[in-house]
Short mmCIF file of C-alpha atoms (C1' of nucleotides) in Angstrom, two decimals:
data_model
loop_
_atom_site.label_atom_id
_atom_site.label_comp_id
_atom_site.label_asym_id
_atom_site.label_seq_id
_atom_site.Cartn_x
_atom_site.Cartn_y
_atom_site.Cartn_z
CA MET A 866 -60.07 193.74 36.34
CA PRO A 867 -63.23 194.20 38.18
CA THR A 868 -65.10 197.39 37.38
CA ASN A 869 -67.66 197.15 39.79
CA THR A 870 -68.26 200.65 41.00
CA LYS A 871 -71.26 200.07 43.02
CA THR A 872 -71.05 201.54 46.63
CA LEU A 873 -72.88 200.31 49.79
CA SER A 874 -76.49 199.94 48.74
CA SER A 875 -79.51 199.98 50.92
CA ASN A 876 -80.04 196.39 50.86
CA TYR A 877 -76.67 195.95 52.41
CA SER A 878 -77.48 198.01 55.71
CA GLY A 879 -76.76 194.86 57.84
CA LYS A 880 -80.12 195.07 59.45
CA ASP A 881 -80.91 191.46 59.06
CA ASP A 882 -77.51 189.49 59.29
CA SER A 883 -79.43 186.20 59.04
CA GLU A 884 -80.41 186.76 55.61
CA LEU A 885 -78.48 185.96 52.63
CA ARG A 886 -77.81 188.55 49.95
CA ARG A 887 -78.56 188.23 46.45
CA GLY A 888 -78.14 190.22 43.22
CA GLN A 889 -75.41 192.36 42.26
CA TRP A 890 -72.15 192.30 44.24
CA ILE A 891 -70.89 195.56 45.75
CA LEU A 892 -67.41 196.69 46.28
CA GLU A 893 -67.25 195.88 50.09
CA GLU A 894 -68.18 192.30 49.21
CA ASP A 895 -65.70 191.94 46.51
CA SER A 896 -63.10 193.29 48.78
CA LEU A 897 -63.96 190.75 51.52
CA LEU A 898 -63.83 187.93 49.18
CA ILE A 899 -60.56 188.89 47.60
CA ARG A 900 -58.98 189.39 50.98
CA TYR A 901 -60.26 186.11 52.22
CA ILE A 902 -58.80 184.40 49.14
CA GLU A 903 -55.46 186.07 49.33
CA ARG A 904 -55.14 184.62 52.84
CA HIS A 905 -56.77 181.19 52.66
CA GLY A 906 -56.81 180.45 48.87
CA GLU A 907 -59.66 179.21 46.71
CA GLY A 908 -61.94 176.21 47.56
CA GLN A 909 -64.24 175.30 50.54
CA TRP A 910 -66.62 177.85 49.28
CA ASN A 911 -69.17 177.18 51.90
CA LEU A 912 -66.70 177.52 54.61
CA LEU A 913 -65.27 180.69 52.94
CA ALA A 914 -68.83 182.14 52.61
CA LYS A 915 -69.29 181.65 56.57
CA ARG A 916 -65.98 182.71 57.60
CA SER A 917 -65.43 185.67 55.39
CA GLY A 918 -68.30 187.50 56.77
CA LEU A 919 -70.04 187.66 53.42
CA ARG A 920 -73.77 186.95 53.63
CA ARG A 921 -73.69 184.97 50.46
CA THR A 922 -73.81 181.30 49.56
CA GLY A 923 -70.65 179.47 48.71
CA LYS A 924 -71.87 178.84 45.29
CA SER A 925 -72.42 182.58 44.80
CA CYS A 926 -68.91 183.38 46.21
CA ARG A 927 -67.51 180.84 43.82
CA LEU A 928 -68.96 182.24 40.93
CA ARG A 929 -68.13 185.78 41.68
CA TRP A 930 -64.52 184.85 42.19
CA LEU A 931 -64.24 182.64 38.98
CA ASN A 932 -66.16 184.98 36.68
CA TYR A 933 -65.23 188.33 37.60
CA LEU A 934 -62.60 188.82 40.38
CA LYS A 935 -59.99 186.32 39.69
CA PRO A 936 -56.87 188.20 38.38
CA ASP A 937 -56.34 186.42 35.29
CA VAL A 938 -60.02 186.92 34.14
CA LYS A 939 -59.92 188.81 30.67
CA ARG A 940 -62.51 191.73 30.36
CA GLY A 941 -63.70 193.10 27.07
CA ASN A 942 -64.80 191.98 23.85
CA LEU A 943 -63.79 188.72 22.30
CA SER A 944 -61.32 188.92 19.67
CA PRO A 945 -61.88 187.37 16.25
CA GLU A 946 -59.45 184.69 16.98
CA GLU A 947 -61.44 183.74 20.05
CA GLN A 948 -64.64 184.00 18.36
CA LEU A 949 -63.33 181.62 15.59
CA LEU A 950 -62.07 179.22 18.35
CA ILE A 951 -65.33 179.31 20.14
CA LEU A 952 -67.22 178.49 16.90
CA ASP A 953 -65.01 175.59 16.09
CA LEU A 954 -64.88 174.07 19.57
CA HIS A 955 -68.61 174.40 19.61
CA SER A 956 -69.16 172.56 16.65
CA LYS A 957 -67.03 169.86 18.02
CA MET A 958 -68.12 169.90 21.75
CA GLY A 959 -71.57 171.39 21.67
CA ASN A 960 -72.69 173.34 24.81
CA ARG A 961 -69.75 172.29 26.82
CA TRP A 962 -68.91 175.81 27.74
CA SER A 963 -66.70 175.09 30.67
CA LYS A 964 -64.47 172.69 28.25
CA ILE A 965 -64.58 175.34 25.66
CA ALA A 966 -63.55 177.89 28.08
CA ARG A 967 -60.28 175.95 28.94
CA TYR A 968 -58.98 176.63 25.59
CA LEU A 969 -59.53 180.34 26.00
CA PRO A 970 -57.27 181.50 28.73
CA GLY A 971 -58.71 184.26 30.72
CA ARG A 972 -62.19 183.59 29.45
CA THR A 973 -65.05 182.10 31.50
CA ASP A 974 -67.57 179.68 30.63
CA ASN A 975 -70.23 182.10 31.39
CA GLU A 976 -68.70 184.64 29.02
CA ILE A 977 -68.47 182.07 26.29
CA LYS A 978 -72.14 181.04 26.89
CA ASN A 979 -73.36 184.76 26.84
CA TYR A 980 -71.51 185.21 23.54
CA TRP A 981 -73.11 182.11 22.01
CA ARG A 982 -76.57 183.07 23.05
CA THR A 983 -76.49 186.78 22.45
CA ARG A 984 -74.61 186.80 19.20
CA VAL A 985 -74.88 183.35 17.57
CA HIS A 986 -78.37 182.59 18.75
CA LYS A 987 -79.47 186.07 17.82
CA GLN A 988 -78.29 185.67 14.17
CA ALA A 989 -79.90 182.18 13.92
CA ARG A 990 -83.15 183.72 15.23
CA HIS A 991 -83.01 186.43 12.61
CA LEU A 992 -82.40 183.98 9.97
CA ASN A 993 -85.13 181.74 11.32
CA ILE A 994 -82.80 179.00 11.55
CA ASP A 995 -82.25 176.40 14.21
CA THR A 996 -78.83 176.67 15.82
CA LYS A 997 -78.79 172.92 15.82
CA SER A 998 -79.61 172.40 12.22
CA ARG A 999 -77.22 171.42 9.69
CA GLU A 1000 -77.98 174.62 7.66
CA PHE A 1001 -76.74 176.68 10.48
CA GLN A 1002 -73.69 174.55 11.15
CA ASN A 1003 -72.56 174.91 7.52
CA MET A 1004 -73.22 178.57 7.55
CA ILE A 1005 -70.97 178.88 10.49
CA ARG A 1006 -68.27 176.76 8.98
CA CYS A 1007 -68.54 177.94 5.46
CA TYR A 1008 -69.35 181.55 5.72
CA TRP A 1009 -68.86 182.92 9.20
CA MET A 1010 -65.50 181.20 10.15
CA PRO A 1011 -64.14 182.12 6.96
CA ARG A 1012 -65.12 185.63 7.38
CA LEU A 1013 -63.39 185.59 11.01
CA LYS A 1014 -60.32 184.03 9.36
CA GLN A 1015 -60.32 186.80 6.93
CA LYS A 1016 -60.62 189.38 9.49
CA ILE A 1017 -57.85 187.79 11.43
CA GLY A 1018 -55.73 187.70 8.27
CA GLY A 1019 -56.74 191.30 7.52
CA LYS A 1020 -54.99 192.46 10.54
CA THR A 1021 -51.66 191.71 9.08
CA SER A 1022 -52.26 191.59 5.38
CA ILE A 1023 -55.00 193.72 4.43
CA SER A 1024 -56.06 197.09 5.65
CA SER A 1025 -59.44 196.66 7.28
CA ALA A 1026 -60.16 200.13 6.82
CA VAL A 1027 -59.55 199.72 3.00
CA LEU A 1028 -62.01 196.90 3.06
CA ASN A 1029 -64.58 198.64 4.95
CA GLN A 1030 -64.57 201.50 2.58
CA ASN A 1031 -64.58 199.26 -0.44
CA PRO A 1032 -67.21 196.32 0.50
CA THR A 1033 -67.33 195.34 -3.02
CA ILE A 1034 -63.55 194.47 -3.19
CA SER A 1035 -62.81 190.79 -3.30
CA GLN A 1036 -60.83 189.93 -0.31
CA PRO A 1037 -58.50 187.11 -0.76
CA LEU A 1038 -57.49 185.37 2.48
CA GLU A 1039 -54.22 184.66 3.36
CA ILE A 1040 -54.22 181.24 4.55
CA ASN A 1041 -50.79 181.29 5.97
CA THR A 1042 -51.93 183.97 8.42
CA PHE A 1043 -54.61 181.60 9.88
CA GLN A 1044 -52.25 178.79 10.07
CA HIS A 1045 -49.95 181.02 12.14
CA PHE A 1046 -52.82 181.69 14.23
CA THR A 1047 -53.74 178.07 14.82
CA ALA A 1048 -50.33 177.18 15.69
CA THR A 1049 -50.23 179.59 18.38
CA ILE A 1050 -53.30 178.45 20.24
CA SER A 1051 -52.37 176.40 23.13
CA PRO A 1052 -54.79 173.57 24.19
CA PRO A 1053 -55.51 173.32 27.80
CA PRO A 1054 -52.59 171.54 29.57
CA GLN A 1055 -54.89 169.10 31.40
CA ILE A 1056 -56.06 167.61 28.16
CA LEU A 1057 -54.06 164.82 26.68
CA VAL A 1058 -52.54 165.17 23.36
CA GLN A 1059 -54.42 162.29 21.96
CA GLU A 1060 -57.65 163.99 22.68
CA GLU A 1061 -56.65 167.14 21.09
CA ILE A 1062 -56.09 165.28 17.84
CA ASN A 1063 -59.28 163.26 17.97
CA MET A 1064 -61.36 166.18 19.14
CA SER A 1065 -60.10 168.97 16.91
CA GLY A 1066 -57.79 167.45 14.43
CA THR A 1067 -57.37 170.34 11.86
CA MET A 1068 -57.49 172.91 14.58
CA TYR A 1069 -54.59 172.04 16.44
CA ASN A 1070 -52.89 169.70 14.04
CA LEU A 1071 -53.37 171.63 10.96
CA ASP A 1072 -52.42 169.72 7.94
CA VAL A 1073 -52.07 172.00 4.92
CA GLU A 1074 -51.88 169.25 2.46
CA LYS A 1075 -55.06 167.68 3.64
CA GLN A 1076 -56.71 171.04 3.69
CA ASN A 1077 -56.01 171.51 0.09
CA THR A 1078 -57.19 168.25 -0.65
CA GLU A 1079 -60.47 168.55 1.20
CA ALA A 1080 -60.82 171.84 -0.13
CA ASP A 1081 -62.94 170.57 -3.04
CA CYS A 1082 -65.95 170.22 -0.77
CA CYS A 1083 -66.18 174.05 -0.24
CA THR A 1084 -65.08 175.39 -3.53
CA SER A 1085 -67.21 177.48 -5.83
CA SER A 1086 -69.73 174.88 -6.05
CA PHE A 1087 -70.63 175.65 -2.44
CA ILE A 1088 -70.33 179.45 -2.32
CA PHE A 1089 -71.09 180.83 -5.67
CA PRO A 1090 -68.95 183.63 -6.75
CA SER A 1091 -70.77 186.75 -7.65
CA GLU A 1092 -73.96 184.95 -6.84
CA PRO A 1093 -76.31 185.05 -3.94
CA MET A 1094 -76.16 182.11 -1.68
CA ASP A 1095 -78.78 179.61 -1.94
CA MET A 1096 -79.45 178.07 1.23
CA SER A 1097 -81.48 175.37 -0.11
CA LYS A 1098 -78.32 174.11 -1.76
CA THR A 1099 -76.10 174.22 1.26
CA ALA A 1100 -78.22 171.46 3.01
CA GLN A 1101 -77.29 169.11 0.03
CA PHE A 1102 -73.58 169.34 0.71
CA PRO A 1103 -71.75 166.95 2.86
CA GLU A 1104 -70.44 168.65 5.83
CA CYS A 1105 -67.38 170.82 5.22
CA PRO A 1106 -64.30 169.36 6.70
CA PRO A 1107 -63.48 171.34 9.81
CA PHE A 1108 -61.53 174.40 9.01
CA TYR A 1109 -60.96 173.59 5.46
CA CYS A 1110 -62.72 176.78 4.53
CA GLY A 1111 -59.63 178.91 5.10
CA ASP A 1112 -58.69 178.79 1.47
CA ASN A 1113 -61.32 180.88 -0.23
CA ASN A 1114 -59.21 181.51 -3.39
CA GLY A 1115 -61.69 182.03 -6.10
CA TYR A 1116 -64.58 183.06 -3.81
CA ASP A 1117 -66.00 186.39 -3.82
CA MET A 1118 -66.84 186.58 -0.25
CA VAL A 1119 -68.53 189.92 -0.58
CA SER A 1120 -70.67 188.81 -3.48
CA PHE A 1121 -71.92 186.21 -0.99
CA ASN A 1122 -74.33 188.91 -0.41
CA LEU A 1123 -77.04 187.92 1.95
CA GLN A 1124 -79.70 190.66 2.35
CA GLU A 1125 -81.05 191.49 5.72
CA SER A 1126 -84.50 192.53 4.40
CA VAL A 1127 -85.21 188.91 4.02
CA SER A 1128 -83.94 187.69 7.39
CA ALA A 1129 -86.80 187.89 9.80
CA ASP A 1130 -90.18 188.77 8.36
CA SER A 1131 -90.11 188.04 4.65
CA ALA A 1132 -88.21 184.76 4.71
CA PRO A 1133 -89.86 182.50 7.16
CA ASN A 1134 -88.59 179.50 5.43
CA PHE A 1135 -85.17 180.63 5.02
CA PRO A 1136 -83.01 177.52 5.48
CA GLY A 1137 -84.94 175.14 3.44
CA ASN A 1138 -86.73 177.44 1.02
CA SER A 1139 -86.12 175.89 -2.31
CA ALA A 1140 -88.52 178.32 -4.01
CA GLY A 1141 -86.13 181.08 -4.44
CA ASP A 1142 -82.67 182.27 -3.26
CA CYS A 1143 -82.46 183.51 0.19
CA TYR A 1144 -80.40 186.33 1.27
CA VAL A 1145 -78.74 187.63 4.52
CA ALA A 1146 -77.21 190.90 4.89
CA GLU A 1147 -73.51 191.08 4.49
CA ASN A 1148 -73.58 193.82 7.01
CA ASN A 1149 -75.47 191.56 9.24
CA TRP A 1150 -72.48 189.15 9.33
CA PHE A 1151 -69.47 191.02 9.14
CA ASP A 1152 -69.55 194.75 8.80
CA SER A 1153 -71.84 195.24 11.73
CA ASP A 1154 -70.70 194.88 15.28
CA PHE A 1155 -71.30 191.24 15.08
CA PHE A 1156 -67.62 190.55 15.20
CA MET A 1157 -66.96 193.59 17.28
"C1'" DA B 262 -86.96 214.94 26.24
"C1'" DA B 263 -89.47 211.06 27.09
"C1'" DT B 264 -90.18 206.36 26.71
"C1'" DA B 265 -90.63 201.93 24.86
"C1'" DG B 266 -88.16 198.15 23.16
"C1'" DC B 267 -84.05 195.54 22.80
"C1'" DC B 268 -79.56 193.76 24.05
"C1'" DC B 269 -75.89 192.34 27.05
"C1'" DC B 270 -74.09 190.05 30.77
"C1'" DA B 271 -73.62 189.14 35.73
"C1'" DA B 272 -75.96 186.34 38.72
"C1'" DC B 273 -79.16 182.74 40.08
"C1'" DC B 274 -81.25 178.14 39.90
"C1'" DG B 275 -81.57 173.26 39.58
"C1'" DC B 276 -79.29 169.26 38.45
"C1'" DC B 277 -75.45 166.29 38.27
"C1'" DT B 278 -71.21 164.03 39.71
"C1'" DA B 279 -67.58 162.92 42.99
"C1'" DC B 280 -66.29 161.71 47.07
"C1'" DA B 281 -66.03 161.06 52.07
"C1'" DA B 282 -68.24 159.01 56.06
"C1'" DG C 917 -74.61 150.25 49.36
"C1'" DT C 918 -76.35 154.62 51.19
"C1'" DT C 919 -76.34 159.29 52.58
"C1'" DG C 920 -74.76 163.79 52.79
"C1'" DT C 921 -72.02 167.68 51.24
"C1'" DA C 922 -69.16 170.32 47.99
"C1'" DG C 923 -68.20 171.72 43.63
"C1'" DG C 924 -69.11 172.11 38.76
"C1'" DC C 925 -72.03 172.63 34.98
"C1'" DG C 926 -75.72 174.27 31.73
"C1'" DG C 927 -79.74 176.75 31.27
"C1'" DT C 928 -82.45 180.93 32.62
"C1'" DT C 929 -83.51 185.36 34.67
"C1'" DG C 930 -83.72 190.22 35.54
"C1'" DG C 931 -81.67 194.80 35.86
"C1'" DG C 932 -79.05 198.25 33.67
"C1'" DG C 933 -77.76 200.61 29.68
"C1'" DC C 934 -78.32 201.59 25.02
"C1'" DT C 935 -80.88 202.81 20.77
"C1'" DA C 936 -84.89 203.93 18.12
"C1'" DT C 937 -88.95 206.48 17.67
#
DNA sequence: AATAGCCCCAACCGCCTACAA
DNA sequence: GTTGTAGGCGGTTGGGGCTAT
C-alpha cells in the first residue's frame, strides 16, 4: 500500500494552475488519481490527467499508478526467491525489465531495475567487473544463485540462525527445496508455453535428470572446495547450464571465501587477474544485507 | 552533535512502437 | 504512405534517509 505521508506542500498552493507539477506526489494527488481510476478505470492517461484535476502529465499519472498506487503492487524487500528469479531471467532476457517484471507478480519493472542497479551493479563495481562480462555472469550463476537457492532451502531445511552463527559450517543444499520453488512459479499468462520453454527451459521446466547430467560443468572443478576461487579460471569454463548449480553436493560454499579487502582498491584486475587468486568477501555476498 | 559521503528508490526524460486518422 | 498521438520501455537523476567519521 502507498506510504506517502507527505501533506500539502508549498509548491502545491494552486497559485499557478497552468504549470504542471513535478517531483514527489503528495497525498491529495494520490487520492485524486485513485478516485478517478476507481470511477473511470485505467488508460487514456492524458485525458485522465486533464479531467482528474491533477496538474501532472499523463505519463506521470500512469507511472504513479503503475509503480505505486495500484492495489496489487507489492512493497518491501525482494525475497530470495524473487531475487533468484530476477537473476535467472536477466541472464536470459537482459535489461528487459518489464518482461522480467511479468514473472514477478506485484513487482514493477522500476523496482526490478532499481534492484539490479543498486545491488547487482554495486557488487560488480566493487569487484571491478563489467556486469556484461562472462566472468560476472558466471559468478552470478555459479556462486550467487546457488547461494540464494541455499538461502531459500535454508528456510525449510536449515536453521539460518545456526548458519549465521557458524559461517564455517558446510551448507549442503537441498535441491528438492529449490525444485519445489521453481514448480510454484507461474509464468505470465500472456506468454505462450512454447516461449517459456525456449526462453527459460530449466527454470520452468526443470528436468532433474538433465540437471544431474549437466552438473559436471560446475562440480568441484569449478568451485574448489576449501580453496579460494580463482576467477581467472572461471573464464575458461564453458557457461554453466542454466540453473544446474542447485546441486552443490561436495562443495564447501563457505570455503569459497572471497575477501572484501581485495574487492575495490587492491584488486584492480580482478576478473582476469591470472597472477594470483582473487577473493571476494563472503560477507559481501551472502551474510551482509545483500540478500536482505 | 555535526556533517560529509553513500545508498536507495521514486520520478523524470527521451526514444520507440502501435495505431488511428 | 504520412502524420499525430498515446502508451510503453529503459536509462538517468535527484532528494531524502542512513551511516561513518
